[in-house]
JSON list of C-alpha atoms in Angstrom, two decimals:
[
{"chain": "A", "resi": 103, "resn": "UNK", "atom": "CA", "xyz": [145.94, 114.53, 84.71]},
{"chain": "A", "resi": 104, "resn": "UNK", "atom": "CA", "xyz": [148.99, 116.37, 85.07]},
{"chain": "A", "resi": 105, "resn": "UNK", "atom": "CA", "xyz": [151.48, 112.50, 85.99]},
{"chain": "A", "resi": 106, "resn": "UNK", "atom": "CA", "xyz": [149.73, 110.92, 82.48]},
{"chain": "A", "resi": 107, "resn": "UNK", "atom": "CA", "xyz": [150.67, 114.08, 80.34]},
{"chain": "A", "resi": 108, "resn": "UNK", "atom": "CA", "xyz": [154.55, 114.00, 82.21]},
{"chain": "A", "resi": 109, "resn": "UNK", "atom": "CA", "xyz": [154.38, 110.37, 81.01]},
{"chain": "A", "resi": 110, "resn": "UNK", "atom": "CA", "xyz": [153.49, 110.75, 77.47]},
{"chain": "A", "resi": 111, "resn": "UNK", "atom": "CA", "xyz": [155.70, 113.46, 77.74]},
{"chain": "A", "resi": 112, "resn": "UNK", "atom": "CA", "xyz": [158.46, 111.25, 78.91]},
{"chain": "A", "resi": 113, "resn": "UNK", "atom": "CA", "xyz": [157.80, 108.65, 76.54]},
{"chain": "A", "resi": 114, "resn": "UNK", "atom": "CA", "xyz": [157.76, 110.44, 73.22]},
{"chain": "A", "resi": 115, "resn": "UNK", "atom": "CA", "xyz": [161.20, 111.78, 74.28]},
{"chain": "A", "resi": 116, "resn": "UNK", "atom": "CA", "xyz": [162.64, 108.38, 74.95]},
{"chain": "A", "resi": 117, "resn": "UNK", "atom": "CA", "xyz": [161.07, 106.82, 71.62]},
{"chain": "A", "resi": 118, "resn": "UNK", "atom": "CA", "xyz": [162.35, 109.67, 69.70]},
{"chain": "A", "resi": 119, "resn": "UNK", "atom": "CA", "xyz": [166.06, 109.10, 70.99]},
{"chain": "A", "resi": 120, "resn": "UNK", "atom": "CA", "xyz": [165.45, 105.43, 69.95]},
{"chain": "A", "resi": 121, "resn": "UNK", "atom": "CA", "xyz": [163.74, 105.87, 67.45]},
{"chain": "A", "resi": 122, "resn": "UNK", "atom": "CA", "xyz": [166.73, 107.94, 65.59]},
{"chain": "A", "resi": 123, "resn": "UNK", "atom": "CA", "xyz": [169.38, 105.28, 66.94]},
{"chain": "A", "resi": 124, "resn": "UNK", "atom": "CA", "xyz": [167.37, 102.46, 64.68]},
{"chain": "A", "resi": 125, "resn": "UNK", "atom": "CA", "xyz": [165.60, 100.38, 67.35]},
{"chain": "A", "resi": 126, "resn": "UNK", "atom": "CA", "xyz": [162.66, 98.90, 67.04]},
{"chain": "A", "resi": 127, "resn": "UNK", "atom": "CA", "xyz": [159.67, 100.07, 68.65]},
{"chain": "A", "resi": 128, "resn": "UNK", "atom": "CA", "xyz": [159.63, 96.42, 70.65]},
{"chain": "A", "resi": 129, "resn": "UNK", "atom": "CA", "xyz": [163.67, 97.35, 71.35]},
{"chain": "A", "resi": 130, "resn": "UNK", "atom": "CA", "xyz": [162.80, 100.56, 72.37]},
{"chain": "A", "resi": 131, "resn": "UNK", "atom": "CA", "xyz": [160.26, 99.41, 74.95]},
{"chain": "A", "resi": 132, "resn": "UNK", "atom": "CA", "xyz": [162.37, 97.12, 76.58]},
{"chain": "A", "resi": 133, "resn": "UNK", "atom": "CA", "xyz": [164.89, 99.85, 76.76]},
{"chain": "A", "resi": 134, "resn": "UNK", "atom": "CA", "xyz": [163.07, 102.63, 78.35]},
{"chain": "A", "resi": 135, "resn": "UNK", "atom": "CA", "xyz": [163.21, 103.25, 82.01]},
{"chain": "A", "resi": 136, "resn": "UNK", "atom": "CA", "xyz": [159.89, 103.66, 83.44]},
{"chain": "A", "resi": 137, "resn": "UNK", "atom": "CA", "xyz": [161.37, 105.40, 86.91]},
{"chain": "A", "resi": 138, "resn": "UNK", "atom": "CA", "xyz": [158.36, 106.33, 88.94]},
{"chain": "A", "resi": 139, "resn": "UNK", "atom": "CA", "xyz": [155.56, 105.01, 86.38]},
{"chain": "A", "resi": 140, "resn": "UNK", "atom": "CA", "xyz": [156.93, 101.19, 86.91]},
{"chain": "A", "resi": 141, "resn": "UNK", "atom": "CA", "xyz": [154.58, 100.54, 89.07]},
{"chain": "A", "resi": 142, "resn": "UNK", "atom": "CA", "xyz": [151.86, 101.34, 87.26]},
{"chain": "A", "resi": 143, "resn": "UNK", "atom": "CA", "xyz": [149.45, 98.84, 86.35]},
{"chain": "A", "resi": 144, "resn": "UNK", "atom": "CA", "xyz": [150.19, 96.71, 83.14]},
{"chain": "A", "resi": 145, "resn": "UNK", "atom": "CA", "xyz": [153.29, 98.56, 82.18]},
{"chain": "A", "resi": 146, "resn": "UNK", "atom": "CA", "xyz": [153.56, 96.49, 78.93]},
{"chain": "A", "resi": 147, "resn": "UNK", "atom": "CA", "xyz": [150.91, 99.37, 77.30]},
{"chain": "A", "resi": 148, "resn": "UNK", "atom": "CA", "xyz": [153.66, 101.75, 76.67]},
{"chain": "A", "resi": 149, "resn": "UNK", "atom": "CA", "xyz": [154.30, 99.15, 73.68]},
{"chain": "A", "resi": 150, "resn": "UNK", "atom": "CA", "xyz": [151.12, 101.23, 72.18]},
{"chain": "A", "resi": 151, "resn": "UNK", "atom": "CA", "xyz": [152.51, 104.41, 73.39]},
{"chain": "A", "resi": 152, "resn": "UNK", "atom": "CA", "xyz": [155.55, 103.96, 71.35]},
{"chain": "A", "resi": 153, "resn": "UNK", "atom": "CA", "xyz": [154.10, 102.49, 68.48]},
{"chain": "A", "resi": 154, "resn": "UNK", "atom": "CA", "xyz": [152.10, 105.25, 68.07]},
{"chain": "A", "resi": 155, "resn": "UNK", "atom": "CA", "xyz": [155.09, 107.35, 68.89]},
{"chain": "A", "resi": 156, "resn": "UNK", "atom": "CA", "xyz": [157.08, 106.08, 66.10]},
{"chain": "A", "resi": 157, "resn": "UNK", "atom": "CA", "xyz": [154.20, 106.02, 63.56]},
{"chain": "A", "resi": 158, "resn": "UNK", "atom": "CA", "xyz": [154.20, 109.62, 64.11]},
{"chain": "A", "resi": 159, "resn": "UNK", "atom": "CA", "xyz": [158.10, 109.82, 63.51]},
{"chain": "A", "resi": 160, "resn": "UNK", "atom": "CA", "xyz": [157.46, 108.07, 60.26]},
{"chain": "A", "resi": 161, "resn": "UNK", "atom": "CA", "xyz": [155.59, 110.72, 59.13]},
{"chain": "A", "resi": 162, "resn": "UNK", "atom": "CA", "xyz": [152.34, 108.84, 59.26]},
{"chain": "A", "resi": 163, "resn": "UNK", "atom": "CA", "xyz": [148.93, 110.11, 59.50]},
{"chain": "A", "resi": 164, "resn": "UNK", "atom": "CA", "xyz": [147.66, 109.89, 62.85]},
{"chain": "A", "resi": 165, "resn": "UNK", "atom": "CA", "xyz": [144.08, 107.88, 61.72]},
{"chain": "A", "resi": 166, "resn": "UNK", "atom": "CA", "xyz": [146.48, 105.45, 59.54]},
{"chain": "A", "resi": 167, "resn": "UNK", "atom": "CA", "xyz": [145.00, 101.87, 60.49]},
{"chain": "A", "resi": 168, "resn": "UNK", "atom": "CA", "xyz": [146.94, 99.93, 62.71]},
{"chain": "A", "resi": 169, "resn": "UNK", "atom": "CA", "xyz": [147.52, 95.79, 62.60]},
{"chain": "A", "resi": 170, "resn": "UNK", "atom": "CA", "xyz": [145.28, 95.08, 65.85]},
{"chain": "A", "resi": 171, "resn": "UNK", "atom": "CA", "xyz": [146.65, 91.05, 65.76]},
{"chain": "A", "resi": 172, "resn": "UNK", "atom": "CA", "xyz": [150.30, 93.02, 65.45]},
{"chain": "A", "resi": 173, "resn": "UNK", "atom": "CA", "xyz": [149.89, 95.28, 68.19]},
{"chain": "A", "resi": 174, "resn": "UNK", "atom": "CA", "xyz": [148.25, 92.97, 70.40]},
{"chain": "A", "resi": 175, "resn": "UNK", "atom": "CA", "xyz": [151.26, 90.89, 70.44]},
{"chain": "A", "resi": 176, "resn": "UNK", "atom": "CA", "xyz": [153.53, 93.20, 70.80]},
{"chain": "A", "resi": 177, "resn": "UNK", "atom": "CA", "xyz": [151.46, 93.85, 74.20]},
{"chain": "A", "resi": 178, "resn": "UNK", "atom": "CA", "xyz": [152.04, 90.92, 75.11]},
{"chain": "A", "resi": 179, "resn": "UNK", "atom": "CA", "xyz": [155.51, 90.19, 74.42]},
{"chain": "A", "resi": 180, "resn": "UNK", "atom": "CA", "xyz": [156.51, 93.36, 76.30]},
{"chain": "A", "resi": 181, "resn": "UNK", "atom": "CA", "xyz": [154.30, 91.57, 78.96]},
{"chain": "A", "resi": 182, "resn": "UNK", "atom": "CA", "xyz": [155.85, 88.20, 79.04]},
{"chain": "A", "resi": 183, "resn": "UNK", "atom": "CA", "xyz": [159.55, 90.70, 79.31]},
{"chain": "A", "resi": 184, "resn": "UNK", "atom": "CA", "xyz": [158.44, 92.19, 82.18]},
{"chain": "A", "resi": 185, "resn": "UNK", "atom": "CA", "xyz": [157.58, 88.91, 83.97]},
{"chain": "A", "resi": 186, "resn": "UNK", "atom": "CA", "xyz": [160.84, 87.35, 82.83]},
{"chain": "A", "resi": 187, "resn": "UNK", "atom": "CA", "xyz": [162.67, 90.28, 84.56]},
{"chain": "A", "resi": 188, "resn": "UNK", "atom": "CA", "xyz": [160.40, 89.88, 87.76]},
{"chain": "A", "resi": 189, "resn": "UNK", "atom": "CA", "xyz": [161.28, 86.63, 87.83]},
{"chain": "A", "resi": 190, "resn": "UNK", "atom": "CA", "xyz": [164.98, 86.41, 87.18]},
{"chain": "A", "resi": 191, "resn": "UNK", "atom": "CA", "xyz": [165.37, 86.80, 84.23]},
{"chain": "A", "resi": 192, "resn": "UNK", "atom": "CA", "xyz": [167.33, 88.64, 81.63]}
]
């Protein structure tokens, strides 16, 4: 629907900017403001978003096979972020 494609939207734009600055895709997620999609459910999946964002910037091909056991922690690293900031902290 029309929120999802404003996110992706949003998303690409914000991975592009860091992206070009040099940050990892993991930096980049814990960078980007998710505004009104916060509260979405299991925010830590815009680590795939980016990824796939910044394969894509790389001029990868868009079937070139991804590290599952890579991505999947990335997940949940950007997961275990989130709940650190719920909770106090960084």
């Amino acid at each position: 629907p029309k929120e999802l494609k404003a996110y992706l939207l949003y998303v690409r734009q914000e991975s592009k900017t860091h992206f070009d600055a040099g940050r990892s895709s993991m930096d980049a997620c814990k960078k980007i403001d998710l505004g009104p999609y916060a509260e979405w459910t299991e925010p830590e999946r815009l680590f795939f978003n980016v990824e796939r964002a910044y394969r894509e910037f790389r001029g990868q091909a868009w079937d070139t096979p991804v590290d599952p056991i890579t991505t999947f922690a990335g997940v949940g690293q950007l997961r275990n972020f989130y709940k650190s900031r719920l909770h106090g902290g960084q």
